Short mmCIF file of C-alpha atoms and ligand atoms in Angstrom, two decimals:
data_model
loop_
_atom_site.label_atom_id
_atom_site.label_comp_id
_atom_site.label_asym_id
_atom_site.label_seq_id
_atom_site.Cartn_x
_atom_site.Cartn_y
_atom_site.Cartn_z
CA MET I 1 27.09 -10.62 10.61
CA ALA I 2 25.71 -7.90 12.96
CA LEU I 3 27.98 -5.29 11.77
CA ARG I 4 26.95 -6.29 8.13
CA LEU I 5 23.67 -5.50 8.62
CA PHE I 6 24.45 -2.48 10.62
CA LEU I 7 26.51 -1.03 7.53
CA PHE I 8 23.51 -2.08 5.34
CA PHE I 9 21.30 0.41 6.97
CA LEU I 10 23.81 3.04 7.53
CA VAL I 11 24.36 2.90 3.71
CA VAL I 12 20.38 2.39 2.88
CA THR I 13 19.29 5.41 5.11
CA GLY I 14 22.30 7.65 4.87
CA SER I 15 22.20 8.34 8.69
CA PHE I 16 22.40 6.96 11.79
CA TYR I 17 18.68 6.21 12.96
CA GLY I 18 18.11 4.42 16.16
CA ARG I 19 19.49 1.90 18.53
CA ALA I 20 21.48 -1.22 17.02
CA ASN I 21 18.23 -3.14 18.64
CA ASP I 22 15.94 -0.85 16.04
CA LEU I 23 18.45 -1.97 13.35
CA ALA I 24 18.45 -5.97 14.04
CA GLN I 25 14.72 -5.27 14.06
CA ALA I 26 14.78 -3.77 10.65
CA GLU I 27 16.89 -6.49 9.26
CA LEU I 28 14.77 -9.09 10.43
CA GLY I 29 11.67 -7.34 9.09
CA ARG I 30 13.29 -7.23 5.83
CA LEU I 31 13.47 -10.75 5.57
CA LEU I 32 10.01 -11.22 7.02
CA PHE I 33 8.78 -8.86 4.49
CA PHE I 34 10.28 -10.84 1.48
CA ASP I 35 9.64 -14.51 2.97
CA LYS I 36 6.15 -16.54 1.77
CA ILE I 37 6.41 -18.44 5.00
CA LEU I 38 3.91 -15.55 6.20
CA SER I 39 1.24 -16.93 3.57
CA GLY I 40 -1.11 -20.00 4.27
CA ASN I 41 -0.01 -21.50 0.79
CA LYS I 42 3.57 -20.14 1.17
CA ASN I 43 3.23 -18.81 -2.14
CA ILE I 44 3.24 -15.07 -1.66
CA SER I 45 5.03 -12.53 0.56
CA CYS I 46 4.46 -8.48 1.37
CA ALA I 47 6.80 -7.87 -1.40
CA THR I 48 4.88 -9.30 -4.02
CA CYS I 49 2.37 -6.43 -4.05
CA HIS I 50 4.78 -4.02 -2.83
CA HIS I 51 7.92 -4.83 -4.66
CA PRO I 52 11.52 -2.53 -4.44
CA LEU I 53 11.63 -3.38 -8.29
CA THR I 54 8.11 -1.56 -8.71
CA PHE I 55 8.69 1.02 -6.31
CA SER I 56 6.83 -0.47 -3.57
CA THR I 57 4.07 -1.35 -5.33
CA ASP I 58 3.19 -3.92 -8.16
CA ARG I 59 2.27 -1.35 -11.31
CA LEU I 60 -1.26 -3.19 -11.59
CA SER I 61 -4.69 -1.23 -11.62
CA LEU I 62 -5.71 -4.14 -9.13
CA GLY I 63 -3.17 -6.72 -7.80
CA VAL I 64 -3.29 -10.40 -7.87
CA GLY I 65 -2.95 -12.07 -4.34
CA GLU I 66 -2.00 -15.46 -3.68
CA GLY I 67 -2.15 -18.12 -6.42
CA GLY I 68 -1.07 -15.62 -9.05
CA GLN I 69 2.42 -16.01 -10.55
CA GLY I 70 5.01 -13.48 -11.60
CA LEU I 71 5.68 -10.08 -10.48
CA GLY I 72 4.89 -6.56 -11.61
CA ALA I 73 3.02 -6.00 -14.91
CA SER I 74 3.23 -9.61 -16.10
CA ARG I 75 1.76 -11.30 -12.94
CA THR I 76 -0.98 -13.64 -13.92
CA THR I 77 -3.94 -14.99 -12.46
CA GLY I 78 -2.55 -18.23 -11.68
CA PRO I 79 -2.65 -21.72 -13.63
CA ASP I 80 -5.75 -23.00 -15.17
CA TRP I 81 -5.89 -26.09 -13.01
CA ASN I 82 -5.45 -23.67 -9.63
CA PRO I 83 -6.89 -20.14 -10.81
CA ILE I 84 -7.33 -17.37 -7.94
CA HIS I 85 -10.68 -16.90 -6.70
CA GLU I 86 -11.01 -12.86 -7.27
CA ARG I 87 -8.57 -9.94 -7.59
CA VAL I 88 -7.54 -8.08 -4.68
CA PRO I 89 -10.38 -5.31 -4.78
CA ARG I 90 -8.20 -2.56 -4.31
CA ASN I 91 -4.72 -0.96 -5.57
CA SER I 92 -1.71 -1.88 -4.00
CA PRO I 93 -0.55 1.82 -2.19
CA ALA I 94 3.34 2.87 -2.44
CA LEU I 95 4.73 2.68 0.98
CA PHE I 96 7.06 5.67 0.92
CA ASN I 97 7.45 7.61 4.09
CA ILE I 98 4.78 5.80 5.75
CA GLY I 99 7.03 5.24 9.16
CA ALA I 100 6.55 8.95 9.43
CA ALA I 101 5.01 9.84 12.69
CA GLU I 102 2.18 11.98 10.83
CA TYR I 103 1.02 8.39 9.89
CA ILE I 104 -1.55 7.14 12.42
CA VAL I 105 -4.20 6.13 9.77
CA PHE I 106 -4.11 3.26 7.37
CA PHE I 107 -5.57 1.64 3.95
CA HIS I 108 -7.88 3.42 1.35
CA ASP I 109 -10.56 3.21 3.70
CA GLY I 110 -8.88 4.08 7.32
CA ARG I 111 -9.85 0.77 8.80
CA VAL I 112 -6.64 0.69 11.00
CA ARG I 113 -5.77 3.79 12.88
CA VAL I 114 -4.41 4.94 16.37
CA ASP I 115 -7.17 5.21 18.88
CA PRO I 116 -6.26 5.58 22.57
CA SER I 117 -9.75 4.31 23.48
CA GLN I 118 -8.88 0.82 22.69
CA LYS I 119 -7.29 -1.29 25.08
CA SER I 120 -4.46 -2.24 22.39
CA GLY I 121 -4.21 1.39 21.33
CA PHE I 122 -5.56 0.93 17.68
CA ALA I 123 -9.08 0.50 16.04
CA THR I 124 -8.89 -2.18 13.52
CA PRO I 125 -11.34 -4.79 11.76
CA ALA I 126 -9.78 -7.44 14.66
CA LYS I 127 -11.46 -4.92 17.41
CA GLY I 128 -10.94 -6.73 21.08
CA LEU I 129 -8.67 -9.68 19.40
CA LEU I 130 -5.66 -7.35 18.35
CA PRO I 131 -3.08 -8.39 20.92
CA MET I 132 -1.06 -5.90 22.90
CA GLY I 133 2.47 -4.42 22.35
CA LEU I 134 2.14 -3.23 18.93
CA GLU I 135 4.42 -0.54 18.59
CA SER I 136 2.85 1.97 15.85
CA ALA I 137 -0.13 1.70 13.87
CA LEU I 138 2.20 0.43 11.00
CA ALA I 139 2.62 -2.56 13.04
CA ALA I 140 -1.02 -2.94 13.60
CA GLN I 141 -1.40 -2.65 10.02
CA ALA I 142 0.95 -5.32 9.24
CA MET I 143 -1.14 -7.88 11.12
CA PHE I 144 -3.92 -7.70 8.46
CA PRO I 145 -2.77 -8.66 5.15
CA VAL I 146 -1.81 -12.39 6.61
CA THR I 147 -5.68 -12.47 7.52
CA SER I 148 -7.14 -11.84 3.81
CA PRO I 149 -7.91 -14.86 2.07
CA THR I 150 -7.61 -13.17 -1.28
CA GLU I 151 -4.05 -11.64 -0.21
CA MET I 152 -1.98 -14.10 1.56
CA ALA I 153 -4.04 -16.67 3.71
CA GLY I 154 -5.49 -18.86 0.60
CA GLN I 155 -9.12 -20.19 0.28
CA ARG I 156 -11.21 -22.10 3.35
CA GLY I 157 -9.72 -26.09 3.04
CA GLU I 158 -6.41 -25.10 1.24
CA ASN I 159 -4.16 -24.64 4.62
CA ALA I 160 -4.76 -24.16 8.44
CA ILE I 161 -4.22 -20.38 7.98
CA ALA I 162 -6.98 -20.22 5.23
CA ASN I 163 -9.33 -22.33 7.71
CA PHE I 164 -8.74 -19.85 10.78
CA ALA I 165 -9.28 -17.13 8.41
CA ALA I 166 -12.57 -18.46 7.17
CA ARG I 167 -13.79 -18.67 10.68
CA GLY I 168 -12.54 -15.42 11.89
CA ASN I 169 -10.30 -16.80 14.64
CA LEU I 170 -7.56 -14.20 14.18
CA PRO I 171 -5.77 -15.03 17.46
CA LYS I 172 -5.34 -19.02 16.50
CA LEU I 173 -4.46 -17.67 12.85
CA TRP I 174 -1.47 -15.13 14.44
CA GLU I 175 -0.40 -18.06 16.68
CA ALA I 176 0.03 -20.65 13.60
CA LEU I 177 2.09 -18.14 11.68
CA ALA I 178 4.15 -17.70 14.62
CA GLN I 179 4.62 -21.25 15.44
CA ARG I 180 5.97 -21.35 11.43
CA ILE I 181 8.44 -19.09 12.46
CA ARG I 182 9.85 -20.65 15.73
CA GLU I 183 10.35 -23.78 13.71
CA ILE I 184 13.20 -22.19 11.49
CA PRO I 185 15.96 -22.09 13.62
CA GLU I 186 17.87 -19.18 11.25
CA TYR I 187 14.94 -16.99 12.24
CA PHE I 188 15.36 -17.93 16.27
CA PHE I 189 19.01 -16.16 15.59
CA TYR I 190 17.67 -13.02 14.12
CA PHE I 191 15.10 -12.67 16.65
CA THR I 192 17.19 -13.20 19.58
CA GLU I 193 19.61 -10.48 17.98
CA ALA I 194 16.53 -8.01 17.44
CA TYR I 195 14.43 -8.39 20.93
CA GLY I 196 15.94 -8.76 24.63
CA ASP I 197 12.77 -10.55 25.73
CA ILE I 198 13.38 -13.48 23.26
CA GLN I 199 15.19 -16.19 25.01
CA SER I 200 13.79 -19.43 23.50
CA PRO I 201 11.55 -19.91 20.21
CA GLN I 202 8.50 -20.01 22.17
CA ASP I 203 8.85 -16.36 22.82
CA ILE I 204 8.45 -15.40 19.35
CA GLN I 205 5.18 -13.90 18.81
CA MET I 206 3.19 -12.26 15.77
CA VAL I 207 3.32 -8.88 17.84
CA HIS I 208 7.40 -8.97 17.26
CA ILE I 209 7.07 -10.00 13.36
CA ALA I 210 4.41 -7.30 13.09
CA ASN I 211 6.83 -4.75 14.91
CA ALA I 212 10.00 -6.04 13.12
CA ILE I 213 8.23 -5.46 9.49
CA ALA I 214 7.23 -1.86 10.26
CA LYS I 215 10.58 -0.90 11.35
CA PHE I 216 12.01 -2.41 7.93
CA GLU I 217 9.11 -0.26 6.06
CA THR I 218 9.89 2.96 7.82
CA LEU I 219 14.04 2.77 7.13
CA ALA I 220 13.58 1.06 3.74
CA PHE I 221 11.15 3.42 2.25
CA GLN I 222 12.01 6.82 3.83
CA SER I 223 12.26 9.23 0.76
CA LEU I 224 12.69 12.92 1.34
CA GLU I 225 15.75 13.57 -0.67
CA SER I 226 13.83 15.05 -3.94
CA PRO I 227 14.43 18.49 -5.95
CA PHE I 228 11.44 19.47 -3.96
CA ASP I 229 13.19 19.00 -0.86
CA HIS I 230 16.06 20.71 -1.91
CA TYR I 231 14.03 23.61 -2.89
CA LEU I 232 12.55 23.81 0.63
CA SER I 233 15.96 24.02 1.96
CA GLY I 234 16.67 26.68 -0.08
CA ASP I 235 18.02 25.24 -2.97
CA ALA I 236 15.83 25.96 -6.05
CA SER I 237 18.82 24.73 -8.71
CA LYS I 238 17.20 21.28 -8.62
CA MET I 239 13.97 22.16 -10.11
CA SER I 240 12.98 23.43 -13.57
CA PRO I 241 11.33 26.15 -14.67
CA SER I 242 8.40 24.07 -15.44
CA GLU I 243 8.45 22.34 -12.24
CA LEU I 244 8.85 25.66 -10.49
CA LYS I 245 5.46 26.60 -12.21
CA GLY I 246 3.55 23.64 -11.35
CA MET I 247 4.41 24.11 -7.49
CA SER I 248 2.95 27.50 -7.66
CA LEU I 249 -0.30 26.31 -9.03
CA PHE I 250 -0.33 23.54 -6.70
CA TYR I 251 -0.05 25.51 -3.66
CA GLY I 252 -2.23 28.44 -5.60
CA LYS I 253 -4.75 28.66 -8.34
CA ALA I 254 -5.27 24.79 -8.54
CA GLN I 255 -5.91 24.51 -4.87
CA CYS I 256 -4.28 20.84 -4.57
CA ALA I 257 -2.91 21.45 -1.26
CA ARG I 258 -6.58 21.79 0.08
CA CYS I 259 -6.11 18.18 0.63
CA HIS I 260 -2.42 17.32 -0.40
CA SER I 261 -1.18 19.43 2.21
CA GLY I 262 2.11 19.49 4.64
CA LEU I 263 5.51 17.91 3.54
CA LEU I 264 4.25 14.75 2.49
CA GLN I 265 1.15 16.29 0.30
CA THR I 266 -1.25 14.68 2.30
CA ASP I 267 -4.00 15.71 5.12
CA HIS I 268 -4.57 12.32 6.20
CA ASN I 269 -7.91 12.93 5.57
CA PHE I 270 -10.76 11.50 3.46
CA HIS I 271 -12.50 12.97 0.38
CA SER I 272 -14.06 11.95 -2.65
CA ILE I 273 -12.73 12.77 -5.72
CA GLY I 274 -15.09 10.75 -7.54
CA LEU I 275 -12.99 8.20 -9.89
CA PRO I 276 -14.61 5.76 -12.29
CA PRO I 277 -15.49 2.37 -10.29
CA ILE I 278 -13.67 -0.07 -11.69
CA GLY I 279 -13.08 -4.25 -10.63
CA ALA I 280 -15.44 -6.19 -8.65
CA GLY I 281 -15.51 -4.08 -5.57
CA LYS I 282 -16.00 -4.65 -1.70
CA GLY I 283 -19.46 -6.23 -2.10
CA THR I 284 -21.40 -3.30 -1.64
CA GLY I 285 -23.73 -1.01 -3.83
CA TRP I 286 -25.29 -2.51 -7.17
CA ASN I 287 -24.36 -6.38 -7.70
CA GLY I 288 -21.87 -5.97 -4.69
CA LEU I 289 -19.54 -4.29 -7.41
CA ASP I 290 -19.26 -1.03 -5.66
CA ASP I 291 -16.40 0.15 -3.05
CA PHE I 292 -18.23 2.43 -0.41
CA GLY I 293 -14.61 3.74 1.06
CA LEU I 294 -14.64 5.21 4.33
CA GLU I 295 -18.36 4.49 4.75
CA LEU I 296 -17.17 0.83 5.32
CA THR I 297 -15.01 1.81 8.25
CA THR I 298 -17.41 4.16 10.05
CA GLY I 299 -20.82 3.26 8.57
CA ASP I 300 -21.87 6.69 8.06
CA PRO I 301 -23.57 7.28 4.64
CA ASN I 302 -22.21 10.60 4.25
CA HIS I 303 -18.57 9.03 4.05
CA ARG I 304 -19.62 7.17 0.79
CA TYR I 305 -16.64 7.06 -1.99
CA LYS I 306 -14.35 9.12 0.61
CA PHE I 307 -10.81 7.65 0.22
CA ARG I 308 -7.48 8.97 1.97
CA THR I 309 -5.50 11.55 0.49
CA PRO I 310 -2.36 9.70 -1.06
CA SER I 311 0.91 11.11 -0.31
CA LEU I 312 2.43 12.55 -3.56
CA ARG I 313 5.80 11.66 -2.62
CA ASN I 314 7.39 9.62 -5.44
CA VAL I 315 3.94 9.61 -7.06
CA ALA I 316 5.54 9.64 -10.38
CA LEU I 317 7.06 6.28 -10.10
CA THR I 318 4.01 4.53 -8.61
CA GLY I 319 1.12 4.25 -11.30
CA PRO I 320 -1.48 3.31 -11.79
CA TRP I 321 -3.18 5.75 -9.91
CA GLY I 322 -6.08 5.94 -7.52
CA HIS I 323 -7.65 3.63 -4.76
CA ASN I 324 -8.64 1.30 -7.56
CA GLY I 325 -5.67 2.15 -10.15
CA ALA I 326 -8.28 3.46 -12.80
CA TYR I 327 -5.75 6.09 -14.40
CA ASN I 328 -2.75 5.34 -15.95
CA THR I 329 -1.44 8.43 -16.60
CA LEU I 330 -0.45 11.30 -14.19
CA LYS I 331 -2.25 13.58 -16.48
CA GLY I 332 -5.40 11.57 -16.79
CA ILE I 333 -5.65 11.43 -12.78
CA ILE I 334 -4.97 15.40 -12.73
CA LYS I 335 -7.40 16.33 -15.23
CA HIS I 336 -10.14 13.88 -13.43
CA HIS I 337 -9.47 16.16 -10.29
CA LEU I 338 -10.19 19.49 -11.99
CA ASP I 339 -13.25 18.29 -14.00
CA PRO I 340 -14.62 15.28 -12.40
CA LEU I 341 -17.98 14.87 -14.54
CA ASN I 342 -16.14 15.00 -17.78
CA GLY I 343 -13.61 12.02 -15.99
CA LEU I 344 -16.51 9.61 -15.28
CA GLN I 345 -18.06 10.35 -19.05
CA THR I 346 -15.27 10.02 -20.98
CA TYR I 347 -13.06 7.43 -18.77
CA ASP I 348 -11.45 4.82 -21.01
CA PRO I 349 -11.01 1.64 -19.50
CA ALA I 350 -8.46 0.86 -21.76
CA GLN I 351 -5.87 2.28 -19.87
CA THR I 352 -6.29 -0.21 -16.95
CA LEU I 353 -3.48 -2.53 -16.12
CA LEU I 354 -5.62 -5.90 -15.03
CA PRO I 355 -4.24 -9.20 -16.03
CA TYR I 356 -6.90 -10.80 -18.14
CA ARG I 357 -9.01 -13.73 -17.39
CA GLN I 358 -12.57 -14.17 -19.17
CA ASP I 359 -14.49 -14.34 -16.09
CA LEU I 360 -12.78 -11.49 -13.98
CA SER I 361 -12.35 -9.07 -17.19
CA ALA I 362 -16.52 -9.76 -17.45
CA ILE I 363 -17.28 -8.06 -14.44
CA ASP I 364 -14.52 -5.39 -14.18
CA PHE I 365 -16.09 -2.58 -15.73
CA LEU I 366 -20.02 -3.31 -15.32
CA LEU I 367 -20.55 -0.58 -12.84
CA LEU I 368 -19.21 1.65 -15.58
CA GLN I 369 -22.70 1.42 -17.31
CA HIS I 370 -24.67 1.74 -14.38
CA GLU I 371 -26.16 5.41 -14.43
CA PRO I 372 -27.40 5.53 -11.08
CA THR I 373 -23.97 4.58 -9.39
CA LEU I 374 -22.14 6.93 -11.59
CA LEU I 375 -24.69 9.70 -10.43
CA ALA I 376 -24.02 9.10 -6.91
CA ILE I 377 -20.01 9.11 -7.35
CA TYR I 378 -20.53 12.35 -9.03
CA GLN I 379 -22.62 13.99 -6.25
CA SER I 380 -20.45 12.73 -3.67
CA VAL I 381 -17.56 14.71 -5.20
CA ASP I 382 -15.36 17.22 -2.91
CA LEU I 383 -13.69 19.10 -5.61
CA TYR I 384 -14.65 22.26 -7.46
CA PRO I 385 -14.06 22.07 -11.21
CA ILE I 386 -10.95 24.73 -11.99
CA ARG I 387 -10.14 25.68 -15.28
CA LEU I 388 -6.49 25.22 -16.30
CA THR I 389 -4.48 25.45 -19.77
CA GLU I 390 -2.88 22.52 -21.16
CA ASP I 391 0.49 24.32 -20.21
CA GLU I 392 -0.70 24.65 -16.83
CA VAL I 393 -1.78 20.86 -16.66
CA ASN I 394 1.61 19.88 -18.00
CA SER I 395 3.48 22.07 -15.22
CA LEU I 396 1.36 20.22 -12.76
CA VAL I 397 2.63 16.85 -14.06
CA ALA I 398 5.95 18.00 -14.13
CA PHE I 399 5.65 19.19 -10.39
CA MET I 400 4.65 15.69 -9.50
CA GLY I 401 8.26 14.62 -11.08
CA ALA I 402 10.01 16.95 -8.66
CA LEU I 403 8.68 14.88 -5.83
CA THR I 404 10.72 12.09 -6.90
CA ASP I 405 13.73 11.07 -4.65
CA PRO I 406 16.51 10.11 -7.10
CA LYS I 407 17.27 7.56 -4.14
CA SER I 408 14.14 5.56 -4.68
CA MET I 409 14.53 5.18 -8.35
CA ASP I 410 16.39 1.92 -7.73
CA LEU I 411 15.50 0.02 -4.31
CA SER I 412 17.04 -3.17 -5.68
CA HIS I 413 19.49 -3.41 -2.67
CA LEU I 414 16.48 -3.99 -0.27
CA ILE I 415 15.98 -7.35 -1.96
CA PRO I 416 17.63 -10.23 0.06
CA MET I 417 19.19 -12.91 -1.88
CA ARG I 418 17.55 -15.69 0.20
CA VAL I 419 15.31 -15.95 3.37
CA PRO I 420 15.57 -18.44 6.43
CA SER I 421 12.52 -20.36 5.17
CA GLN I 422 14.27 -21.38 1.95
CA LEU I 423 11.20 -20.52 0.09
CA PRO I 424 11.85 -18.69 -3.33
CA VAL I 425 12.72 -14.78 -3.17
CA PHE I 426 13.03 -14.37 -6.96
CA ASP I 427 9.37 -14.57 -8.92
CA PHE I 428 10.79 -14.42 -12.43
CA GLN I 429 10.11 -17.76 -13.67
C1 HEC B 1 -1.91 -9.42 -2.91
C2 HEC B 1 -1.38 -7.84 -2.37
C3 HEC B 1 -0.87 -7.60 -1.13
C4 HEC B 1 0.12 -8.22 -0.29
C5 HEC B 1 0.51 -9.55 -0.34
C6 HEC B 1 0.22 -7.41 0.46
N1 HEC B 1 0.05 -6.12 0.45
FE1 HEC B 1 -0.29 -4.31 1.62
N2 HEC B 1 -1.65 -3.65 0.53
C7 HEC B 1 -2.49 -4.43 -0.79
C8 HEC B 1 -3.55 -3.40 -1.00
C9 HEC B 1 -4.28 -3.70 -2.32
C10 HEC B 1 -3.64 -2.56 0.17
C11 HEC B 1 -4.72 -1.31 0.16
C12 HEC B 1 -5.95 -1.89 0.79
C13 HEC B 1 -7.21 -1.35 1.03
O1 HEC B 1 -6.68 0.12 1.31
O2 HEC B 1 -7.95 -1.93 1.64
C14 HEC B 1 -2.20 -2.66 1.00
C15 HEC B 1 -2.17 -1.52 2.37
C16 HEC B 1 -1.06 -1.66 2.59
C17 HEC B 1 -0.24 -0.92 3.62
C18 HEC B 1 -1.13 0.66 4.05
C19 HEC B 1 -0.83 1.62 3.11
C20 HEC B 1 -1.43 2.77 3.34
O3 HEC B 1 -1.00 4.01 2.79
O4 HEC B 1 -2.53 2.80 3.97
C21 HEC B 1 0.87 -0.85 4.45
C22 HEC B 1 1.66 -0.33 5.18
C23 HEC B 1 0.78 -2.53 3.59
N3 HEC B 1 0.00 -2.92 2.66
C24 HEC B 1 1.93 -3.14 3.93
C25 HEC B 1 1.59 -4.94 3.89
C26 HEC B 1 2.62 -5.54 4.38
C27 HEC B 1 3.68 -5.29 5.57
C28 HEC B 1 2.51 -6.84 3.89
C29 HEC B 1 2.80 -8.35 4.18
C30 HEC B 1 2.46 -8.71 5.80
C31 HEC B 1 1.35 -6.45 2.78
N4 HEC B 1 1.17 -5.05 2.86
C32 HEC B 1 0.96 -7.55 1.85
C33 HEC B 1 -2.06 -5.19 -1.22
C34 HEC B 1 -1.15 -6.15 -0.96
C1 HEC B 2 -10.91 17.55 -2.32
C2 HEC B 2 -9.47 17.14 -1.82
C3 HEC B 2 -8.30 17.11 -3.05
C4 HEC B 2 -7.86 18.05 -3.75
C5 HEC B 2 -8.28 19.35 -3.54
C6 HEC B 2 -7.28 17.38 -4.40
N1 HEC B 2 -6.98 16.15 -4.43
FE1 HEC B 2 -5.49 14.57 -5.46
N2 HEC B 2 -6.23 13.13 -4.35
C7 HEC B 2 -7.29 13.16 -3.42
C8 HEC B 2 -7.68 11.90 -2.91
C9 HEC B 2 -8.65 11.88 -1.73
C10 HEC B 2 -7.23 11.33 -3.61
C11 HEC B 2 -7.31 9.76 -3.72
C12 HEC B 2 -8.70 9.03 -4.25
C13 HEC B 2 -8.90 8.08 -4.51
O1 HEC B 2 -8.45 6.95 -4.44
O2 HEC B 2 -10.17 7.48 -4.64
C14 HEC B 2 -6.21 11.69 -4.62
C15 HEC B 2 -5.30 11.18 -5.46
C16 HEC B 2 -4.53 11.97 -6.26
C17 HEC B 2 -3.06 11.59 -6.99
C18 HEC B 2 -3.22 9.69 -7.19
C19 HEC B 2 -2.07 9.38 -5.98
C20 HEC B 2 -2.05 7.89 -5.59
O3 HEC B 2 -0.98 7.47 -5.49
O4 HEC B 2 -2.91 7.49 -6.70
C21 HEC B 2 -2.67 12.50 -7.47
C22 HEC B 2 -1.55 12.53 -8.62
C23 HEC B 2 -3.42 13.72 -7.13
N3 HEC B 2 -4.33 13.40 -6.17
C24 HEC B 2 -3.03 15.08 -7.70
C25 HEC B 2 -3.61 15.86 -7.20
C26 HEC B 2 -3.34 17.55 -7.57
C27 HEC B 2 -2.34 17.75 -8.71
C28 HEC B 2 -4.44 18.31 -7.20
C29 HEC B 2 -4.95 19.66 -7.82
C30 HEC B 2 -5.16 19.76 -9.12
C31 HEC B 2 -5.16 17.46 -6.40
N4 HEC B 2 -4.72 16.34 -6.25
C32 HEC B 2 -6.33 17.94 -5.92
C33 HEC B 2 -7.91 14.47 -2.81
C34 HEC B 2 -7.60 15.73 -3.20
#
């Protein structure tokens, strides 16, 4: 068994990547990533919103959390007798290369980050409640989807996890999830393979779960064999003339690398590009429909509407784009960068991918009609208008395609046939 898992990761990563222990942790993490046992109502897993079949995201502008049915663009807002409470307020990010050491800040608004001044080593919404022993900011991140009523926990009164979430009692919530795992003997086998310090099921903690999921994400979504990578190592033959032209615009006249810098095309910093506001927002601004971005983490009004620069690796696979999925074409979001005012004024909400439900859909685009909000968004923008010809814009789009790793175009080998809880892995019915 162990050998089979080991070979699995040799094939997946194409290289020997660490100690056997790491591989056993990653295999355990893979099962947990797909297991709905980590959600309050046992109806959603991490993979639902970060699915291999949709390139580690969900193909929606704004996702549908627990209570929804189906996967990807055909996911619904749940049965009429038990509909979802609200949409997830932000776009599900793709997970490519997020295990790279340069990633020390997570979420669109940076609310989980490495912070040596904290006892746990990380600044997070859990403040002092975060346990010790998390191995990376990525592992710290994995502690949080399970605490969100909309994403995974469920609504107050529905289950014990949801009740702890509603009361903000995160230590009890994490303990209750660990207890669910302890009660499944097959998981105990995987935990003993993965961790030297686990002798009895009682030793299993949420920290082990989060560390294992982070190991899986790191190995499974590493993706650095695009035509652009070949170019960097001296072989330009895999890039077309149009892609090469787009690359020189990207690093030159179009000034994209001012923010999309480094190997992964991100400075891991926060900027406003003034995207059209859609969805139900994060409870701030006009009627609570706005999303103030980084300000929600720092409390600093100068940070309003700033969001983390996303990596552009595999970006051609991972639309819709932006923190709220406002744009459904790469050309659309690139043109928006070049002239944000025009982008805001001529934005067409018909391009969004938002599963219809009358009451939710009624508020999705309200903020687009609120002039003072649009003006404030426009005034926050950190971009200068740049004039490019249509042909040059097309070259930039072509260059985005050169950042696609062909290996990432089929990730179906990551999907396990079954998970130890016996809950369903396939969501097609
Ligand atoms: C209901 C959909 C949903 C589920 C389920 C879900 N996520 Fe996410 N995930 C999101 C959204 C939306 C964001 C962005 C939220 C934000 O920035 O405020 C996100 C952000 C992340 C990030 C940060 C990426 C980055 O670039 O900053 C990671 C990593 C991640 N999720 C992993 C997980 C893991 C691990 C699980 C399971 C424990 C999980 N997600 C479950 C929707 C989901
Ligand atoms: C001032 C910094 C900055 C510059 C310059 C910039 N970007 Fe961006 N870009 C961002 C930020 C920040 C986001 C995410 C914004 C959000 O979600 O609200 C983004 C988002 C994107 C996205 C969507 C990625 C995704 O996964 O959703 C693409 C594609 C993109 N930029 C391409 C470009 C190109 C091409 C250029 C040059 C024409 C460029 N950017 C210039 C900061 C910048």
